[in-house]
Short mmCIF file of C-alpha atoms in Angstrom, two decimals:
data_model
loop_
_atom_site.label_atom_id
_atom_site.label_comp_id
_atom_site.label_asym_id
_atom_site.label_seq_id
_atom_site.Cartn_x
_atom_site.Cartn_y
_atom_site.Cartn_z
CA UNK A 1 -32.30 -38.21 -10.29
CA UNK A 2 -35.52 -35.82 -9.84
CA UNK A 3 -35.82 -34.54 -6.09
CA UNK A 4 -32.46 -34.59 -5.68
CA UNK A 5 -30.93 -31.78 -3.39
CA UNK A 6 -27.41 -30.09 -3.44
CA UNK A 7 -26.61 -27.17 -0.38
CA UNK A 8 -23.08 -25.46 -1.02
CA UNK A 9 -21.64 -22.51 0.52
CA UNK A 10 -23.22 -19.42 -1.12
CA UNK A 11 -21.31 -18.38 -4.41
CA UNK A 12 -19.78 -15.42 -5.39
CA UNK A 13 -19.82 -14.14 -9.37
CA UNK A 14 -16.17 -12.66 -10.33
CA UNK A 15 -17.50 -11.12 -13.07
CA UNK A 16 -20.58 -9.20 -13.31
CA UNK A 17 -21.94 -6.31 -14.86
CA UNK A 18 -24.68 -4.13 -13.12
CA UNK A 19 -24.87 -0.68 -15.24
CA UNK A 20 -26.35 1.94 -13.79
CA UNK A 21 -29.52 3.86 -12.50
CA UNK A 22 -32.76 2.79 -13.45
CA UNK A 23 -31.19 -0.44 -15.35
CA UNK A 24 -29.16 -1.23 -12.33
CA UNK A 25 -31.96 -0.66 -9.80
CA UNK A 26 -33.68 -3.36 -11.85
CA UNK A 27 -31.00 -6.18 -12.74
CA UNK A 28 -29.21 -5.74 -9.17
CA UNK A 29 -32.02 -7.81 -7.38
CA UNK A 30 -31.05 -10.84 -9.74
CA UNK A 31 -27.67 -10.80 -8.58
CA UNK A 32 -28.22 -10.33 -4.78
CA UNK A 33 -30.99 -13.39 -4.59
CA UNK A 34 -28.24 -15.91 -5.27
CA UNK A 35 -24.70 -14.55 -4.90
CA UNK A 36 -22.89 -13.04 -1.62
CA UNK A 37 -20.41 -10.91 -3.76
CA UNK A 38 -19.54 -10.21 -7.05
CA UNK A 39 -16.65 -8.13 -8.95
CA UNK A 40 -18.41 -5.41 -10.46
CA UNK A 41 -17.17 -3.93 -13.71
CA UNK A 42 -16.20 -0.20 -14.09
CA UNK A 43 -17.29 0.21 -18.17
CA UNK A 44 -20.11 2.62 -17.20
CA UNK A 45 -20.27 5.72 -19.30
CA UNK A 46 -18.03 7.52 -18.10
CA UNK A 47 -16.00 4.28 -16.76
CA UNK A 48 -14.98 3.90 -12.87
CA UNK A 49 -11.20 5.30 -13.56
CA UNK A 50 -10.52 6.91 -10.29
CA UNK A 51 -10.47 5.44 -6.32
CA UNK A 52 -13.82 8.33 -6.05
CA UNK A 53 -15.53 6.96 -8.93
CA UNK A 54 -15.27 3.39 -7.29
CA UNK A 55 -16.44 4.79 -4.50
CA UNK A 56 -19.35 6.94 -5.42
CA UNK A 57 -20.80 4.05 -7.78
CA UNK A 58 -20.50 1.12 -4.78
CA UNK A 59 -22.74 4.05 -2.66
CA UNK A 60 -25.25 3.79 -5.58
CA UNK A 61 -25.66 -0.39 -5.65
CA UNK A 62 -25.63 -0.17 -1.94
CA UNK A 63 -28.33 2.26 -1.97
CA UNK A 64 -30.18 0.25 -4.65
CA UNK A 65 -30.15 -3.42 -2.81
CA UNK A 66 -33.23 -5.18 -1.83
CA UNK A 67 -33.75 -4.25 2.12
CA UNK A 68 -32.38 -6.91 3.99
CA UNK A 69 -30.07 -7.77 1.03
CA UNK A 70 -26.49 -8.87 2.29
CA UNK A 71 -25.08 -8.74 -1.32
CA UNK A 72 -21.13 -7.31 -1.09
CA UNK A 73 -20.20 -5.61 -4.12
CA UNK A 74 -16.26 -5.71 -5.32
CA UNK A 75 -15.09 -2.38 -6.68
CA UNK A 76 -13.10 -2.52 -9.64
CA UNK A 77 -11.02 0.26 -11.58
CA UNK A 78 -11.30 0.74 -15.32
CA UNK A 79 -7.30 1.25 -16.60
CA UNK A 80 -6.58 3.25 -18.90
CA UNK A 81 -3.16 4.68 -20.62
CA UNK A 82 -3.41 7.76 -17.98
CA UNK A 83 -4.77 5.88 -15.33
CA UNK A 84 -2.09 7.08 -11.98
CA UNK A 85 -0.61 4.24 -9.75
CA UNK A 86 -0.14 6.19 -7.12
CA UNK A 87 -4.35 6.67 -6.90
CA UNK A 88 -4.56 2.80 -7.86
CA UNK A 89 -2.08 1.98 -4.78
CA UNK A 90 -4.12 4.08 -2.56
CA UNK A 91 -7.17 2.33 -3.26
CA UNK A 92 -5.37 -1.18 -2.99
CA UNK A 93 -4.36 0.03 0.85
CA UNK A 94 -7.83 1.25 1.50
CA UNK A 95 -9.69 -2.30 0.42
CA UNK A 96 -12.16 0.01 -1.54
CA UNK A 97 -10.55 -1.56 -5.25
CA UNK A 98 -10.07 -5.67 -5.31
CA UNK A 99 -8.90 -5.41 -8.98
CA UNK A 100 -8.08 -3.34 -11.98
CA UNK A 101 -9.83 -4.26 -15.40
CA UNK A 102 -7.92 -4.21 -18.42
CA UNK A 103 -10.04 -3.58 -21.49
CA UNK A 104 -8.25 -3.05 -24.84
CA UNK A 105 -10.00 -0.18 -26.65
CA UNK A 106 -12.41 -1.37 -28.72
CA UNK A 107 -12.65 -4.78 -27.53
CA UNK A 108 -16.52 -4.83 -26.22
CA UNK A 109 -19.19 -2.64 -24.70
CA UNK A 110 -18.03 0.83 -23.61
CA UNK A 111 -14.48 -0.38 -24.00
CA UNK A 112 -13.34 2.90 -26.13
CA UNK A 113 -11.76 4.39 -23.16
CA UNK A 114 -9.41 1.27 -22.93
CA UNK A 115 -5.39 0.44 -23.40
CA UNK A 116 -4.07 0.96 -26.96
CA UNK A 117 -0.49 1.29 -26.04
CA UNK A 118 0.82 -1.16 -23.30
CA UNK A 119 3.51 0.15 -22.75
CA UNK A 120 1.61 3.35 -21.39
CA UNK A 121 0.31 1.01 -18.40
CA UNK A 122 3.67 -0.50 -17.43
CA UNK A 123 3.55 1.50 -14.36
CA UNK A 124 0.04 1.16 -13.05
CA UNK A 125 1.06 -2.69 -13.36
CA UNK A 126 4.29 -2.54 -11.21
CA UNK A 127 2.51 -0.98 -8.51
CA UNK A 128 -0.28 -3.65 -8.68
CA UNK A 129 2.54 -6.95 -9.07
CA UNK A 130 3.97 -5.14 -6.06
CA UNK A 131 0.50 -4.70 -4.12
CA UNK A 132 -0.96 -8.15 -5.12
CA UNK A 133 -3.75 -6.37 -6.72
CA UNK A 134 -5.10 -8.51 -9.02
CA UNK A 135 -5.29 -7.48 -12.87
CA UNK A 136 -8.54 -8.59 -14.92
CA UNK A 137 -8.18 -8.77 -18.55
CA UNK A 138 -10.54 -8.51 -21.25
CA UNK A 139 -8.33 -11.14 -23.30
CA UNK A 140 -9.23 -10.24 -26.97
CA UNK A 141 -7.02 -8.01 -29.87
CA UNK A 142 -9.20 -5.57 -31.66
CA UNK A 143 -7.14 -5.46 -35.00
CA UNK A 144 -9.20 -5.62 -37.72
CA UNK A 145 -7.52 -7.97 -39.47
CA UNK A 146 -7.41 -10.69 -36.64
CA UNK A 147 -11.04 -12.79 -37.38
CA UNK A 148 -13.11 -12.83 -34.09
CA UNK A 149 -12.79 -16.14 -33.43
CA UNK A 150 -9.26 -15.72 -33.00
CA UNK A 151 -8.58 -12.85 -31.29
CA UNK A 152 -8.30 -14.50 -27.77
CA UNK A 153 -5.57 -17.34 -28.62
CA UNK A 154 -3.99 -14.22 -30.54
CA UNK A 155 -4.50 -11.64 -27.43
CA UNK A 156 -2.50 -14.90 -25.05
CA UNK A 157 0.68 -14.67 -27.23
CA UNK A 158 0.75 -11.07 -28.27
CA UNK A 159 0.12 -9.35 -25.41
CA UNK A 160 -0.53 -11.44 -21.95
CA UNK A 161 2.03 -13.63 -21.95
CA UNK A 162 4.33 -10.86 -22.75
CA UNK A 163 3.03 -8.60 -19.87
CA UNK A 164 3.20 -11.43 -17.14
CA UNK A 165 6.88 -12.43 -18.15
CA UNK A 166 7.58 -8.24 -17.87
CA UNK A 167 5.91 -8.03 -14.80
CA UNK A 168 7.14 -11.07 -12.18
CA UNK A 169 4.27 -11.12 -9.43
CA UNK A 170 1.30 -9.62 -11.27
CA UNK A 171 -1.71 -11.12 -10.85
CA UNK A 172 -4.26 -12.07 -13.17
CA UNK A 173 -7.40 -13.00 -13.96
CA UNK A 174 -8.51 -13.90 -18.08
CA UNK A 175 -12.08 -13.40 -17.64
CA UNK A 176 -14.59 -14.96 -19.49
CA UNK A 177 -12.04 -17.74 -21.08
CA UNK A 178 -13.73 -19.11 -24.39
CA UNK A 179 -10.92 -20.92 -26.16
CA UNK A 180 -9.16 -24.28 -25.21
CA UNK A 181 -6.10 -22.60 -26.25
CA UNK A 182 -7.26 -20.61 -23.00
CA UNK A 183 -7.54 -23.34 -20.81
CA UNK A 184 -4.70 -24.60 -21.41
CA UNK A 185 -2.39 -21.27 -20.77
CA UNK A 186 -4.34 -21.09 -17.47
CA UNK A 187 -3.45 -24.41 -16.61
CA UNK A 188 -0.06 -23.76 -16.54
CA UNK A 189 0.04 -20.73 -15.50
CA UNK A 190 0.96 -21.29 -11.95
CA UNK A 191 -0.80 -19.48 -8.25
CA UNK A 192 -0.73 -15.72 -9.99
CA UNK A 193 -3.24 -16.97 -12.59
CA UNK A 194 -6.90 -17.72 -12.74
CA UNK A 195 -9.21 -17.73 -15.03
CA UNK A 196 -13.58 -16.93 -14.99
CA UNK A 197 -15.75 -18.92 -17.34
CA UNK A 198 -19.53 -17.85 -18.11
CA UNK A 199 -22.64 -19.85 -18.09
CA UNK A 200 -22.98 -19.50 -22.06
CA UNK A 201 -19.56 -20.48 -22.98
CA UNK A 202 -20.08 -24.01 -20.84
CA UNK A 203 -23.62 -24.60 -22.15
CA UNK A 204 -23.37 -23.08 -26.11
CA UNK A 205 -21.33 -22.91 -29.31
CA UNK A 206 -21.80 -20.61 -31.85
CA UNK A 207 -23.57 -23.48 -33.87
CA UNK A 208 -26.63 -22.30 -31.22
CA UNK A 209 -26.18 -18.49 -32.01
CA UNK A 210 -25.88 -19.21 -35.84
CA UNK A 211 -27.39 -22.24 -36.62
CA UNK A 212 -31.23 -21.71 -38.20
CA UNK A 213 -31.42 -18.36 -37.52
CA UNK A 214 -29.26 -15.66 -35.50
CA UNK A 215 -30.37 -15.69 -32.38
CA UNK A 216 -29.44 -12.34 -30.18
CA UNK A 217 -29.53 -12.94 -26.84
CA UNK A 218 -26.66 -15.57 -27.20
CA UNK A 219 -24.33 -12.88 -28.89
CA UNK A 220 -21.86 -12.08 -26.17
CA UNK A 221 -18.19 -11.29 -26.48
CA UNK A 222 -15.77 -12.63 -26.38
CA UNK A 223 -18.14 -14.65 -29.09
CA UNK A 224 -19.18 -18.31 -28.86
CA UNK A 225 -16.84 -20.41 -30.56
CA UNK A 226 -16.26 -23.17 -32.75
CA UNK A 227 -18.03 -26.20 -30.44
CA UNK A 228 -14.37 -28.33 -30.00
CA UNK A 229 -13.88 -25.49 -27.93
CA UNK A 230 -16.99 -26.20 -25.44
CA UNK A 231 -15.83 -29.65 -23.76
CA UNK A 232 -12.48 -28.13 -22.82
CA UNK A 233 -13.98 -25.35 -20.53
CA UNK A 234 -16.65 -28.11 -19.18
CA UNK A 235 -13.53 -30.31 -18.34
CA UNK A 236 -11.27 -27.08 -16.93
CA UNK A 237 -14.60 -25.77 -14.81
CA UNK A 238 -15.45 -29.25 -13.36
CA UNK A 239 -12.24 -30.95 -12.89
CA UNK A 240 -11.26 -29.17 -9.32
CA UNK A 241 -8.67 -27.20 -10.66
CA UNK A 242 -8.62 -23.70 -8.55
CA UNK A 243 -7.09 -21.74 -11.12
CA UNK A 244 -11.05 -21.92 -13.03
CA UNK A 245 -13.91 -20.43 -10.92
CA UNK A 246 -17.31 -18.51 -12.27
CA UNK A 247 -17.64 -15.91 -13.33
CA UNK A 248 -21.26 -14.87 -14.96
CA UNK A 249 -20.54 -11.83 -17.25
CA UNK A 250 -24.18 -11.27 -17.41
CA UNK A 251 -24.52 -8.39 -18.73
CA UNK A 252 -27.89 -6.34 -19.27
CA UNK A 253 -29.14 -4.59 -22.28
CA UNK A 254 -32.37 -3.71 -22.64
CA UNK A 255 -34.24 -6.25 -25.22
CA UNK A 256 -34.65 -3.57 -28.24
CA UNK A 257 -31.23 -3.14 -27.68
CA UNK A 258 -30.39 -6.76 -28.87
CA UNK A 259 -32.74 -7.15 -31.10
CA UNK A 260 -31.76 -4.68 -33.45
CA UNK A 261 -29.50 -4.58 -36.75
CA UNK A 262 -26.43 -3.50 -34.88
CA UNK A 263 -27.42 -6.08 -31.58
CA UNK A 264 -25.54 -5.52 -28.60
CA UNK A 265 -23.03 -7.75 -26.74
CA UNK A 266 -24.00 -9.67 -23.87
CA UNK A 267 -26.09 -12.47 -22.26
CA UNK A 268 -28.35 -11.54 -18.80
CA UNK A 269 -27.79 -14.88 -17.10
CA UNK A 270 -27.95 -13.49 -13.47
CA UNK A 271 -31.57 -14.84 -12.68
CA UNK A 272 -30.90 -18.55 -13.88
CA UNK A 273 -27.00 -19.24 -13.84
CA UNK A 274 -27.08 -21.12 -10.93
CA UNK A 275 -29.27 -23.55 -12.30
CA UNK A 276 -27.64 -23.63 -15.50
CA UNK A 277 -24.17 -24.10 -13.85
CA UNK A 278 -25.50 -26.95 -11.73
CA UNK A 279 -26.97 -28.87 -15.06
CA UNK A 280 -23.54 -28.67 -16.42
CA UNK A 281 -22.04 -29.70 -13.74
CA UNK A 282 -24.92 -32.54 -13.33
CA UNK A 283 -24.27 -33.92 -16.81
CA UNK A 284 -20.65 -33.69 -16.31
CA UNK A 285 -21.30 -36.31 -13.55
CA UNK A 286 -19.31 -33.53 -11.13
CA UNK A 287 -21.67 -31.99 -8.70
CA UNK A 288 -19.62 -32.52 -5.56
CA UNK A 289 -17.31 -29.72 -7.58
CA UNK A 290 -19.74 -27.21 -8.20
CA UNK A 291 -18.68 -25.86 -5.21
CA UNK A 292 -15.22 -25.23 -5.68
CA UNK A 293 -16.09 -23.56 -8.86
CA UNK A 294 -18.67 -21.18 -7.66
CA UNK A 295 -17.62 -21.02 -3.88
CA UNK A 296 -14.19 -21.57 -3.39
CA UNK A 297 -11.92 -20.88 -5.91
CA UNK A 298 -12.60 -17.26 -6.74
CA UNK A 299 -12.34 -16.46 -2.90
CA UNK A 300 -9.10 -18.15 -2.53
CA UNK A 301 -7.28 -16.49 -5.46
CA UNK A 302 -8.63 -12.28 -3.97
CA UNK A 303 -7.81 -13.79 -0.88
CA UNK A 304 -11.30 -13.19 0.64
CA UNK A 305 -12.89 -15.48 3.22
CA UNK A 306 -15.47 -18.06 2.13
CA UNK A 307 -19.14 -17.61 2.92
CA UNK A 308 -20.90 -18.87 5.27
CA UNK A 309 -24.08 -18.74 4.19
CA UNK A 310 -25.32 -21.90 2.50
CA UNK A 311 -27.73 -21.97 -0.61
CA UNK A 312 -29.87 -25.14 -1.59
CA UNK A 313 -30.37 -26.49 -5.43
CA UNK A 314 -33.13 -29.15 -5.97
CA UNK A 315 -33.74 -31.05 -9.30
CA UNK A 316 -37.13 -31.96 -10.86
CA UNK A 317 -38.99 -31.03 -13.77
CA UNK A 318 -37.64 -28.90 -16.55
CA UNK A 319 -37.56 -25.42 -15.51
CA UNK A 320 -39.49 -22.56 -16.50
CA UNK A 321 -37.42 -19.32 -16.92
CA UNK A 322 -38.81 -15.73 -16.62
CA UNK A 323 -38.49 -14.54 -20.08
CA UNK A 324 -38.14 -10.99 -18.71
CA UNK A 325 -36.67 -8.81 -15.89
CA UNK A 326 -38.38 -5.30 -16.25
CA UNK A 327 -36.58 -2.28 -15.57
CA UNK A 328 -36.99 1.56 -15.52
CA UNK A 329 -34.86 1.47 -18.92
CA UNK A 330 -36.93 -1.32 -20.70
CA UNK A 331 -37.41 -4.90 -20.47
CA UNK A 332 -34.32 -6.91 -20.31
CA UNK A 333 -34.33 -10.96 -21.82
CA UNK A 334 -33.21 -13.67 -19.64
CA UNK A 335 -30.57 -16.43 -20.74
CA UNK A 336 -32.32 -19.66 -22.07
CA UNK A 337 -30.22 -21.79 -23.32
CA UNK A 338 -32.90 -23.77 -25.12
CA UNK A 339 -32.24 -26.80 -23.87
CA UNK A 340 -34.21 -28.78 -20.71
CA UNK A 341 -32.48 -27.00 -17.56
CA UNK A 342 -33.87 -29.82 -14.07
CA UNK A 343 -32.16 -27.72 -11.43
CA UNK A 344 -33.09 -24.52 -9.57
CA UNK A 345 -32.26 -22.76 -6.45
CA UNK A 346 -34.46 -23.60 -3.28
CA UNK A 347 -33.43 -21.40 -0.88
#
């Protein structure tokens, strides 16, 4: 129904990516315009391994914000197979960290520093189970021989289930779930396991990346999938569950960057996810749940209090997306997901 309104607490992204310097400076406005918070990811180059490094980069996105911005970012710690517990303890205790990111090596964008060996990493994992800390997992295998589209139901029985049933109490997030094989772990998985799902993996299938043409800016990983997959994570994001909440990935590259023979991974939805998220959850007949997903959920599992501030969404006419976000490190291409999006945010 055009001029329809919708005013939920303001959301929080448990995913995002942000870079660094001039690209950061750029994309980090996006962010802060809709979202109170966000889990920031530690793959810079070098990655965010130590407490310091978490704390020297949050300095930098604090020192980039809009004035008047009250945008909180979420420090996160890129594990790897030397990473200590004792310095991922200490920056549990200190509330600087609110999660350690698990990236196999390999996996995805700046991801070579990452856990080959998991049995190197038992420790750091202990100390987190015992600390609540929550773990976030890139959930892919990067053998060769594993085709992409399978590499996340593969990743669930090869190596997470094995690592939650070693380690009672750890907590865990599968980011960017893609995979109804995915859902359906999550939704069993009882309170120590959530689970983020992106903008692109509710709204496309890899029928849209593929179909007629490649088409770049929907290349992401883990990668679209087959399109039986799609109306599971609609169902698992709208149906109130609390173990599913957002989380955007968006992740920036500049646009010759994706457009190029070796494209790289990732979909900038930061300026027009909200909207996006509130079509889906429009033509899932489910809008009195888009809360929970973006507002709710996320905060309950990090045990953080829920916003206060309130954001509006108002429907009318398709909307027209920016095509570009310019930055000090090129232009960066905004999500469309080529198909009529009636929602936007009002205030």
């Amino acid at each position: 129904m055009s001029g329809a309104t919708l005013t939920i607490r303001r959301p929080d992204d448990w995913h995002l990516h942000l870079r660094d310097g001039a690209m950061m400076e750029g994309v980090l406005p996006c962010s802060a315009a809709h979202f109170a918070r966000a889990i920031i990811m530690p793959n810079l180059s070098p990655p965010v391994v130590t407490a310091h490094d978490a704390a020297s980069y949050r300095d930098r996105i604090l020192a980039a914000l809009p004035k008047g911005s009250e945008f909180e970012p979420l420090m996160t710690l890129y594990l790897t197979e030397n990473t200590d517990p004792a310095d991922v303890k200490a920056a549990a205790d200190s509330g600087l960290v609110k999660a350690v990111k698990l990236y196999p090596a390999g996996a995805t964008t700046n991801s070579a520093d990452g856990v080959r060996d998991f049995d190197r990493i038992r420790g750091v994992l202990e100390v987190m189970a015992e600390t609540r800390l929550p773990l976030c997992v890139h959930g892919e295998v990067t053998r060769p021989e594993v085709d992409i589209f399978d590499r996340e139901a593969v990743f669930i029985d090869e190596v997470l289930d094995p690592i939650r049933r070693r380690t009672p109490g750890l907590r865990v997030v599968m980011e960017h779930i893609t995979t109804a094989e995915a859902v359906a772990y999550a939704t069993d998985g009882g309170g120590d396991l959530g689970a983020t799902i992106t903008v692109q993996h509710l709204m496309l299938d890899r029928n849209d990346m593929l179909a007629g043409g490649i088409r770049p800016h929907f290349y992401c990983l883990p990668i679209l999938k087959r399109g039986t997959h799609r109306p599971a994570l609609v169902k698992a994001a709208t149906s109130g569950n609390p173990a599913f909440f957002l989380g955007t990935d968006s992740a920036p590259h500049a646009t010759a960057a994706k457009e190029s023979a070796c494209g790289c991974a990732g979909c900038f939805t930061a300026p027009v996810a909200l909207a996006c998220l509130a079509e889906v959850f429009d033509t899932a007949a489910a809008l009195d749940r888009l809360e929970g997903f973006a507002s709710k959920h996320g905060a309950s599992f990090y045990g953080l209090p829920l916003n206060d501030a309130k954001i509006t969404l108002r429907k009318g006419d398709p909307v027209e997306f920016p095509r570009l976000v310019q930055t000090g490190d090129g232009p960066v291409t905004v999500f469309d997901p080529g198909k009529p999006v009636h929602w936007r945010v009002a205030s």
